Amino acid sequence: MLNKYARAFFTRVLTPFASFLIRRGVSPDTVTLIGTAGVVAGALVFFPRGEFFWGTIVITLFVFSDLVDGNMARQLGRSSRWGAFLDSTLDRVADGAIFAGFALWYAGGGDDIALCAVSIFCLASGQVVSYTKARGESIGLPVAVNGLVERAERLVISLVAAGLAGLHAFGVPGIQYLLPVALWIVAVGSLVTLVQRVVTVRRESAEAEAEAEAAETAEGAEETSGEAQAGAGSNGAARTSENASRGSEAAK
């Protein structure tokens, strides 16, 4: 949902910055790699120590590279399969690092095994949700469904909650509970989205198979009809020849 509106807005905002990088000779792939490295560092350095505010600031600065590199590629006219593959693959790495950072905190200083498990579930379900769409599309299905919690929603909900929860270190009382609530929301939303995509792929697969069977049946009927017409034509020609032969004998 957020992908549809937020991406278009930030693409317009970040276009001048993308143009600046192009003029400096920076490649889209370089931006992708640096952005991912920054997100991973911010998540795995700050989050396991409970420094959610500063970790979120660092991650937010780098997470927009996902929009900048695509913008640069379009301006350069270099959109390619490799660039799409690299971008998608490193997105999974960045997402995994964010939820791994949460899991490490709750397994250590946060001392909450239940929330550690929820964080791990968010990590795993996010990867699977992305995989279901990619796998469905790879077998020729459109996977036409807008999931309840897609990548943009997972990041926004988690990072906003983490950043606000980090304000507890500055003396804001009670706000630290936002992150656990957000993780539960992401976990449940990811599960719902996974079910939505699996059901959609099952339905589209059944429809595609039914269409293929109908096409085969129609093709078989056309072949049978053609053979019948050819047989009828052959029989008619034989009868005509026979009649002509009898006529010739009668004339004798």
PDB file of C-alpha atoms in Angstrom:
ATOM      1  CA  MET A   1       0.000   0.000   0.000  1.00  0.00           C
ATOM      2  CA  LEU A   2       2.703   2.442   0.967  1.00  0.00           C
ATOM      3  CA  ASN A   3       4.755   1.392  -2.067  1.00  0.00           C
ATOM      4  CA  LYS A   4       2.141   2.890  -4.360  1.00  0.00           C
ATOM      5  CA  TYR A   5       2.137   6.400  -2.874  1.00  0.00           C
ATOM      6  CA  ALA A   6       5.292   6.894  -0.797  1.00  0.00           C
ATOM      7  CA  ARG A   7       7.633   5.603  -3.498  1.00  0.00           C
ATOM      8  CA  ALA A   8       6.299   8.094  -6.066  1.00  0.00           C
ATOM      9  CA  PHE A   9       6.602  10.989  -3.600  1.00  0.00           C
ATOM     10  CA  PHE A  10      10.150  10.228  -2.463  1.00  0.00           C
ATOM     11  CA  THR A  11      11.255   9.513  -6.015  1.00  0.00           C
ATOM     12  CA  ARG A  12      10.385  13.100  -6.948  1.00  0.00           C
ATOM     13  CA  VAL A  13      12.080  14.446  -3.824  1.00  0.00           C
ATOM     14  CA  LEU A  14      15.282  12.447  -4.355  1.00  0.00           C
ATOM     15  CA  THR A  15      15.631  13.058  -8.102  1.00  0.00           C
ATOM     16  CA  PRO A  16      17.948  16.093  -7.666  1.00  0.00           C
ATOM     17  CA  PHE A  17      20.206  14.085  -5.357  1.00  0.00           C
ATOM     18  CA  ALA A  18      20.289  11.217  -7.854  1.00  0.00           C
ATOM     19  CA  SER A  19      21.270  13.674 -10.606  1.00  0.00           C
ATOM     20  CA  PHE A  20      24.048  15.054  -8.385  1.00  0.00           C
ATOM     21  CA  LEU A  21      25.510  11.571  -7.876  1.00  0.00           C
ATOM     22  CA  ILE A  22      25.390  10.889 -11.609  1.00  0.00           C
ATOM     23  CA  ARG A  23      27.344  14.072 -12.289  1.00  0.00           C
ATOM     24  CA  ARG A  24      29.954  12.872  -9.785  1.00  0.00           C
ATOM     25  CA  GLY A  25      30.329   9.600 -11.665  1.00  0.00           C
ATOM     26  CA  VAL A  26      28.730   7.376  -9.009  1.00  0.00           C
ATOM     27  CA  SER A  27      27.072   4.232 -10.374  1.00  0.00           C
ATOM     28  CA  PRO A  28      23.649   2.900  -9.238  1.00  0.00           C
ATOM     29  CA  ASP A  29      25.241  -0.378  -8.108  1.00  0.00           C
ATOM     30  CA  THR A  30      27.628   1.536  -5.849  1.00  0.00           C
ATOM     31  CA  VAL A  31      24.694   3.334  -4.220  1.00  0.00           C
ATOM     32  CA  THR A  32      22.920   0.006  -3.706  1.00  0.00           C
ATOM     33  CA  LEU A  33      25.955  -1.556  -2.020  1.00  0.00           C
ATOM     34  CA  ILE A  34      26.706   1.466   0.196  1.00  0.00           C
ATOM     35  CA  GLY A  35      23.065   1.802   1.188  1.00  0.00           C
ATOM     36  CA  THR A  36      22.812  -1.842   2.199  1.00  0.00           C
ATOM     37  CA  ALA A  37      26.083  -1.675   4.132  1.00  0.00           C
ATOM     38  CA  GLY A  38      24.817   1.385   6.018  1.00  0.00           C
ATOM     39  CA  VAL A  39      21.509  -0.270   6.940  1.00  0.00           C
ATOM     40  CA  VAL A  40      23.237  -3.453   8.097  1.00  0.00           C
ATOM     41  CA  ALA A  41      25.766  -1.491  10.167  1.00  0.00           C
ATOM     42  CA  GLY A  42      23.086   0.682  11.750  1.00  0.00           C
ATOM     43  CA  ALA A  43      20.951  -2.336  12.636  1.00  0.00           C
ATOM     44  CA  LEU A  44      23.663  -4.639  13.948  1.00  0.00           C
ATOM     45  CA  VAL A  45      25.752  -2.024  15.756  1.00  0.00           C
ATOM     46  CA  PHE A  46      23.045   0.025  17.497  1.00  0.00           C
ATOM     47  CA  PHE A  47      19.992  -2.220  17.933  1.00  0.00           C
ATOM     48  CA  PRO A  48      21.674  -5.080  19.871  1.00  0.00           C
ATOM     49  CA  ARG A  49      22.794  -2.468  22.428  1.00  0.00           C
ATOM     50  CA  GLY A  50      19.305  -1.012  22.753  1.00  0.00           C
ATOM     51  CA  GLU A  51      20.261   2.266  21.056  1.00  0.00           C
ATOM     52  CA  PHE A  52      17.118   2.348  18.944  1.00  0.00           C
ATOM     53  CA  PHE A  53      16.946   6.091  18.320  1.00  0.00           C
ATOM     54  CA  TRP A  54      20.405   6.466  16.818  1.00  0.00           C
ATOM     55  CA  GLY A  55      20.156   3.151  15.038  1.00  0.00           C
ATOM     56  CA  THR A  56      16.942   4.280  13.360  1.00  0.00           C
ATOM     57  CA  ILE A  57      18.511   7.582  12.330  1.00  0.00           C
ATOM     58  CA  VAL A  58      21.440   5.800  10.674  1.00  0.00           C
ATOM     59  CA  ILE A  59      19.204   3.237   8.958  1.00  0.00           C
ATOM     60  CA  THR A  60      16.815   5.908   7.688  1.00  0.00           C
ATOM     61  CA  LEU A  61      19.666   7.840   6.089  1.00  0.00           C
ATOM     62  CA  PHE A  62      20.731   4.776   4.125  1.00  0.00           C
ATOM     63  CA  VAL A  63      17.394   3.095   3.439  1.00  0.00           C
ATOM     64  CA  PHE A  64      16.508   5.724   0.829  1.00  0.00           C
ATOM     65  CA  SER A  65      19.318   4.366  -1.354  1.00  0.00           C
ATOM     66  CA  ASP A  66      16.707   1.860  -2.531  1.00  0.00           C
ATOM     67  CA  LEU A  67      14.957   4.746  -4.290  1.00  0.00           C
ATOM     68  CA  VAL A  68      18.067   6.660  -5.322  1.00  0.00           C
ATOM     69  CA  ASP A  69      19.717   3.808  -7.230  1.00  0.00           C
ATOM     70  CA  GLY A  70      16.574   3.089  -9.240  1.00  0.00           C
ATOM     71  CA  ASN A  71      16.179   6.781 -10.019  1.00  0.00           C
ATOM     72  CA  MET A  72      19.781   6.953 -11.207  1.00  0.00           C
ATOM     73  CA  ALA A  73      19.366   3.885 -13.406  1.00  0.00           C
ATOM     74  CA  ARG A  74      16.304   5.392 -15.088  1.00  0.00           C
ATOM     75  CA  GLN A  75      18.067   8.710 -15.694  1.00  0.00           C
ATOM     76  CA  LEU A  76      21.032   6.883 -17.195  1.00  0.00           C
ATOM     77  CA  GLY A  77      18.854   4.511 -19.185  1.00  0.00           C
ATOM     78  CA  ARG A  78      20.692   1.563 -17.654  1.00  0.00           C
ATOM     79  CA  SER A  79      17.841  -0.414 -16.114  1.00  0.00           C
ATOM     80  CA  SER A  80      18.941  -4.034 -16.325  1.00  0.00           C
ATOM     81  CA  ARG A  81      18.176  -7.500 -15.037  1.00  0.00           C
ATOM     82  CA  TRP A  82      21.406  -7.443 -13.032  1.00  0.00           C
ATOM     83  CA  GLY A  83      20.510  -4.184 -11.323  1.00  0.00           C
ATOM     84  CA  ALA A  84      17.039  -5.473 -10.442  1.00  0.00           C
ATOM     85  CA  PHE A  85      18.507  -8.719  -9.116  1.00  0.00           C
ATOM     86  CA  LEU A  86      21.155  -6.959  -7.014  1.00  0.00           C
ATOM     87  CA  ASP A  87      18.661  -4.482  -5.601  1.00  0.00           C
ATOM     88  CA  SER A  88      16.127  -7.155  -4.658  1.00  0.00           C
ATOM     89  CA  THR A  89      18.743  -9.448  -3.139  1.00  0.00           C
ATOM     90  CA  LEU A  90      20.313  -6.735  -0.988  1.00  0.00           C
ATOM     91  CA  ASP A  91      16.870  -5.581   0.161  1.00  0.00           C
ATOM     92  CA  ARG A  92      16.447  -9.007   1.740  1.00  0.00           C
ATOM     93  CA  VAL A  93      19.856  -8.654   3.429  1.00  0.00           C
ATOM     94  CA  ALA A  94      18.946  -5.234   4.852  1.00  0.00           C
ATOM     95  CA  ASP A  95      15.539  -6.389   6.107  1.00  0.00           C
ATOM     96  CA  GLY A  96      17.101  -9.426   7.750  1.00  0.00           C
ATOM     97  CA  ALA A  97      19.688  -7.281   9.528  1.00  0.00           C
ATOM     98  CA  ILE A  98      17.031  -4.974  10.992  1.00  0.00           C
ATOM     99  CA  PHE A  99      14.985  -7.755  12.579  1.00  0.00           C
ATOM    100  CA  ALA A 100      18.146  -9.641  13.556  1.00  0.00           C
ATOM    101  CA  GLY A 101      19.180  -6.519  15.477  1.00  0.00           C
ATOM    102  CA  PHE A 102      15.886  -6.566  17.363  1.00  0.00           C
ATOM    103  CA  ALA A 103      16.238 -10.293  18.071  1.00  0.00           C
ATOM    104  CA  LEU A 104      19.770  -9.838  19.408  1.00  0.00           C
ATOM    105  CA  TRP A 105      18.601  -7.089  21.762  1.00  0.00           C
ATOM    106  CA  TYR A 106      15.751  -9.150  23.193  1.00  0.00           C
ATOM    107  CA  ALA A 107      17.989 -12.221  23.455  1.00  0.00           C
ATOM    108  CA  GLY A 108      20.529 -10.140  25.417  1.00  0.00           C
ATOM    109  CA  GLY A 109      20.011  -6.831  27.188  1.00  0.00           C
ATOM    110  CA  GLY A 110      16.287  -6.725  26.450  1.00  0.00           C
ATOM    111  CA  ASP A 111      15.878 -10.076  28.221  1.00  0.00           C
ATOM    112  CA  ASP A 112      12.603 -11.098  26.563  1.00  0.00           C
ATOM    113  CA  ILE A 113      12.625 -14.491  24.829  1.00  0.00           C
ATOM    114  CA  ALA A 114       9.056 -14.075  23.554  1.00  0.00           C
ATOM    115  CA  LEU A 115       9.906 -10.830  21.731  1.00  0.00           C
ATOM    116  CA  CYS A 116      13.129 -12.407  20.485  1.00  0.00           C
ATOM    117  CA  ALA A 117      10.998 -15.151  18.917  1.00  0.00           C
ATOM    118  CA  VAL A 118       8.600 -12.574  17.452  1.00  0.00           C
ATOM    119  CA  SER A 119      11.535 -10.681  15.927  1.00  0.00           C
ATOM    120  CA  ILE A 120      12.851 -13.883  14.356  1.00  0.00           C
ATOM    121  CA  PHE A 121       9.383 -14.637  13.007  1.00  0.00           C
ATOM    122  CA  CYS A 122       9.236 -11.142  11.466  1.00  0.00           C
ATOM    123  CA  LEU A 123      12.623 -11.772   9.846  1.00  0.00           C
ATOM    124  CA  ALA A 124      11.636 -15.178   8.430  1.00  0.00           C
ATOM    125  CA  SER A 125       8.108 -14.260   7.358  1.00  0.00           C
ATOM    126  CA  GLY A 126       9.354 -11.129   5.589  1.00  0.00           C
ATOM    127  CA  GLN A 127      11.732 -13.239   3.508  1.00  0.00           C
ATOM    128  CA  VAL A 128       9.022 -15.784   2.696  1.00  0.00           C
ATOM    129  CA  VAL A 129       6.469 -13.111   1.776  1.00  0.00           C
ATOM    130  CA  SER A 130       8.922 -11.696  -0.760  1.00  0.00           C
ATOM    131  CA  TYR A 131       9.789 -15.189  -2.011  1.00  0.00           C
ATOM    132  CA  THR A 132       6.157 -16.153  -2.665  1.00  0.00           C
ATOM    133  CA  LYS A 133       5.680 -13.256  -5.060  1.00  0.00           C
ATOM    134  CA  ALA A 134       9.015 -13.809  -6.806  1.00  0.00           C
ATOM    135  CA  ARG A 135       8.402 -17.557  -7.144  1.00  0.00           C
ATOM    136  CA  GLY A 136       4.847 -17.061  -8.375  1.00  0.00           C
ATOM    137  CA  GLU A 137       5.990 -14.615 -11.025  1.00  0.00           C
ATOM    138  CA  SER A 138       8.820 -16.950 -12.077  1.00  0.00           C
ATOM    139  CA  ILE A 139       6.280 -19.643 -13.022  1.00  0.00           C
ATOM    140  CA  GLY A 140       4.284 -17.194 -15.095  1.00  0.00           C
ATOM    141  CA  LEU A 141       1.606 -16.059 -12.638  1.00  0.00           C
ATOM    142  CA  PRO A 142       0.804 -12.366 -12.030  1.00  0.00           C
ATOM    143  CA  VAL A 143       0.359 -12.754  -8.223  1.00  0.00           C
ATOM    144  CA  ALA A 144      -2.122  -9.887  -8.420  1.00  0.00           C
ATOM    145  CA  VAL A 145      -2.629  -9.109  -4.739  1.00  0.00           C
ATOM    146  CA  ASN A 146      -1.802  -6.137  -2.527  1.00  0.00           C
ATOM    147  CA  GLY A 147      -0.717  -7.683   0.756  1.00  0.00           C
ATOM    148  CA  LEU A 148      -1.741  -6.221   4.086  1.00  0.00           C
ATOM    149  CA  VAL A 149       1.861  -5.706   5.243  1.00  0.00           C
ATOM    150  CA  GLU A 150       4.438  -5.559   2.472  1.00  0.00           C
ATOM    151  CA  ARG A 151       8.076  -4.469   2.680  1.00  0.00           C
ATOM    152  CA  ALA A 152       7.347  -0.740   2.935  1.00  0.00           C
ATOM    153  CA  GLU A 153       4.862  -1.270   5.751  1.00  0.00           C
ATOM    154  CA  ARG A 154       7.231  -3.589   7.621  1.00  0.00           C
ATOM    155  CA  LEU A 155      10.029  -1.040   7.504  1.00  0.00           C
ATOM    156  CA  VAL A 156       7.925   2.009   8.354  1.00  0.00           C
ATOM    157  CA  ILE A 157       6.105   0.378  11.272  1.00  0.00           C
ATOM    158  CA  SER A 158       9.274  -1.160  12.715  1.00  0.00           C
ATOM    159  CA  LEU A 159      11.608   1.798  12.281  1.00  0.00           C
ATOM    160  CA  VAL A 160       9.148   4.465  13.427  1.00  0.00           C
ATOM    161  CA  ALA A 161       8.361   2.431  16.533  1.00  0.00           C
ATOM    162  CA  ALA A 162      12.060   1.742  17.183  1.00  0.00           C
ATOM    163  CA  GLY A 163      12.979   5.408  16.791  1.00  0.00           C
ATOM    164  CA  LEU A 164      10.249   6.531  19.165  1.00  0.00           C
ATOM    165  CA  ALA A 165      11.055   3.745  21.630  1.00  0.00           C
ATOM    166  CA  GLY A 166      14.627   5.015  21.640  1.00  0.00           C
ATOM    167  CA  LEU A 167      13.415   8.283  23.123  1.00  0.00           C
ATOM    168  CA  HIS A 168      13.010   6.401  26.403  1.00  0.00           C
ATOM    169  CA  ALA A 169      16.763   6.827  26.837  1.00  0.00           C
ATOM    170  CA  PHE A 170      16.192  10.599  26.799  1.00  0.00           C
ATOM    171  CA  GLY A 171      13.660  10.421  29.612  1.00  0.00           C
ATOM    172  CA  VAL A 172      10.358   9.945  27.762  1.00  0.00           C
ATOM    173  CA  PRO A 173       8.379   7.533  29.974  1.00  0.00           C
ATOM    174  CA  GLY A 174       6.440   4.505  28.715  1.00  0.00           C
ATOM    175  CA  ILE A 175       7.342   4.985  25.068  1.00  0.00           C
ATOM    176  CA  GLN A 176       9.602   1.920  25.007  1.00  0.00           C
ATOM    177  CA  TYR A 177       6.512  -0.292  24.706  1.00  0.00           C
ATOM    178  CA  LEU A 178       5.876   0.923  21.172  1.00  0.00           C
ATOM    179  CA  LEU A 179       8.475  -1.413  19.693  1.00  0.00           C
ATOM    180  CA  PRO A 180       7.019  -4.639  21.124  1.00  0.00           C
ATOM    181  CA  VAL A 181       3.570  -3.593  19.886  1.00  0.00           C
ATOM    182  CA  ALA A 182       4.983  -2.801  16.452  1.00  0.00           C
ATOM    183  CA  LEU A 183       6.754  -6.164  16.235  1.00  0.00           C
ATOM    184  CA  TRP A 184       3.555  -8.019  17.023  1.00  0.00           C
ATOM    185  CA  ILE A 185       1.710  -5.962  14.394  1.00  0.00           C
ATOM    186  CA  VAL A 186       4.358  -6.736  11.778  1.00  0.00           C
ATOM    187  CA  ALA A 187       4.338 -10.442  12.708  1.00  0.00           C
ATOM    188  CA  VAL A 188       0.566 -10.792  12.418  1.00  0.00           C
ATOM    189  CA  GLY A 189       0.426  -8.611   9.291  1.00  0.00           C
ATOM    190  CA  SER A 190       3.186 -10.612   7.618  1.00  0.00           C
ATOM    191  CA  LEU A 191       1.347 -13.859   8.361  1.00  0.00           C
ATOM    192  CA  VAL A 192      -1.863 -12.461   6.858  1.00  0.00           C
ATOM    193  CA  THR A 193       0.044 -11.236   3.796  1.00  0.00           C
ATOM    194  CA  LEU A 194       1.671 -14.643   3.364  1.00  0.00           C
ATOM    195  CA  VAL A 195      -1.720 -16.355   3.458  1.00  0.00           C
ATOM    196  CA  GLN A 196      -3.100 -13.806   0.966  1.00  0.00           C
ATOM    197  CA  ARG A 197      -0.292 -14.509  -1.496  1.00  0.00           C
ATOM    198  CA  VAL A 198      -0.457 -18.293  -1.132  1.00  0.00           C
ATOM    199  CA  VAL A 199      -4.228 -18.256  -1.717  1.00  0.00           C
ATOM    200  CA  THR A 200      -3.782 -15.944  -4.709  1.00  0.00           C
ATOM    201  CA  VAL A 201      -1.096 -18.149  -6.270  1.00  0.00           C
ATOM    202  CA  ARG A 202      -3.260 -21.241  -5.743  1.00  0.00           C
ATOM    203  CA  ARG A 203      -6.242 -19.562  -7.422  1.00  0.00           C
ATOM    204  CA  GLU A 204      -4.211 -18.182 -10.325  1.00  0.00           C
ATOM    205  CA  SER A 205      -2.502 -21.549 -10.792  1.00  0.00           C
ATOM    206  CA  ALA A 206      -5.858 -23.350 -10.945  1.00  0.00           C
ATOM    207  CA  GLU A 207      -7.167 -20.792 -13.442  1.00  0.00           C
ATOM    208  CA  ALA A 208      -4.067 -21.113 -15.627  1.00  0.00           C
ATOM    209  CA  GLU A 209      -4.303 -24.913 -15.625  1.00  0.00           C
ATOM    210  CA  ALA A 210      -8.027 -24.784 -16.466  1.00  0.00           C
ATOM    211  CA  GLU A 211      -7.319 -22.441 -19.374  1.00  0.00           C
ATOM    212  CA  ALA A 212      -4.539 -24.736 -20.604  1.00  0.00           C
ATOM    213  CA  GLU A 213      -6.828 -27.786 -20.435  1.00  0.00           C
ATOM    214  CA  ALA A 214      -9.589 -25.894 -22.259  1.00  0.00           C
ATOM    215  CA  ALA A 215      -7.129 -24.880 -24.971  1.00  0.00           C
ATOM    216  CA  GLU A 216      -5.930 -28.484 -25.351  1.00  0.00           C
ATOM    217  CA  THR A 217      -9.525 -29.728 -25.544  1.00  0.00           C
ATOM    218  CA  ALA A 218     -10.383 -27.141 -28.175  1.00  0.00           C
ATOM    219  CA  GLU A 219      -7.255 -28.010 -30.157  1.00  0.00           C
ATOM    220  CA  GLY A 220      -8.109 -31.716 -29.964  1.00  0.00           C
ATOM    221  CA  ALA A 221     -11.670 -31.017 -31.134  1.00  0.00           C
ATOM    222  CA  GLU A 222     -10.358 -29.029 -34.087  1.00  0.00           C
ATOM    223  CA  GLU A 223      -7.985 -31.847 -35.058  1.00  0.00           C
ATOM    224  CA  THR A 224     -10.817 -34.428 -34.801  1.00  0.00           C
ATOM    225  CA  SER A 225     -13.105 -32.218 -36.874  1.00  0.00           C
ATOM    226  CA  GLY A 226     -10.399 -31.776 -39.495  1.00  0.00           C
ATOM    227  CA  GLU A 227      -9.778 -35.515 -39.704  1.00  0.00           C
ATOM    228  CA  ALA A 228     -13.528 -36.174 -40.020  1.00  0.00           C
ATOM    229  CA  GLN A 229     -13.830 -33.630 -42.813  1.00  0.00           C
ATOM    230  CA  ALA A 230     -10.799 -35.124 -44.571  1.00  0.00           C
ATOM    231  CA  GLY A 231     -12.297 -38.600 -44.231  1.00  0.00           C
ATOM    232  CA  ALA A 232     -15.654 -37.430 -45.558  1.00  0.00           C
ATOM    233  CA  GLY A 233     -13.966 -35.785 -48.508  1.00  0.00           C
ATOM    234  CA  SER A 234     -12.021 -38.952 -49.274  1.00  0.00           C
ATOM    235  CA  ASN A 235     -15.171 -41.087 -49.130  1.00  0.00           C
ATOM    236  CA  GLY A 236     -17.019 -38.665 -51.365  1.00  0.00           C
ATOM    237  CA  ALA A 237     -14.209 -38.740 -53.909  1.00  0.00           C
ATOM    238  CA  ALA A 238     -14.215 -42.550 -53.841  1.00  0.00           C
ATOM    239  CA  ARG A 239     -17.964 -42.679 -54.440  1.00  0.00           C
ATOM    240  CA  THR A 240     -17.692 -40.213 -57.304  1.00  0.00           C
ATOM    241  CA  SER A 241     -14.958 -42.314 -58.910  1.00  0.00           C
ATOM    242  CA  GLU A 242     -17.032 -45.459 -58.459  1.00  0.00           C
ATOM    243  CA  ASN A 243     -20.106 -43.865 -60.018  1.00  0.00           C
ATOM    244  CA  ALA A 244     -18.051 -42.630 -62.913  1.00  0.00           C
ATOM    245  CA  SER A 245     -16.690 -46.115 -63.450  1.00  0.00           C
ATOM    246  CA  ARG A 246     -20.180 -47.620 -63.445  1.00  0.00           C
ATOM    247  CA  GLY A 247     -21.352 -44.995 -65.910  1.00  0.00           C
ATOM    248  CA  SER A 248     -18.515 -45.875 -68.216  1.00  0.00           C
ATOM    249  CA  GLU A 249     -19.357 -49.582 -68.038  1.00  0.00           C
ATOM    250  CA  ALA A 250     -23.035 -48.868 -68.793  1.00  0.00           C
ATOM    251  CA  ALA A 251     -22.042 -46.845 -71.823  1.00  0.00           C
ATOM    252  CA  LYS A 252     -20.119 -49.822 -73.167  1.00  0.00           C
TER     253      LYS A 252
END
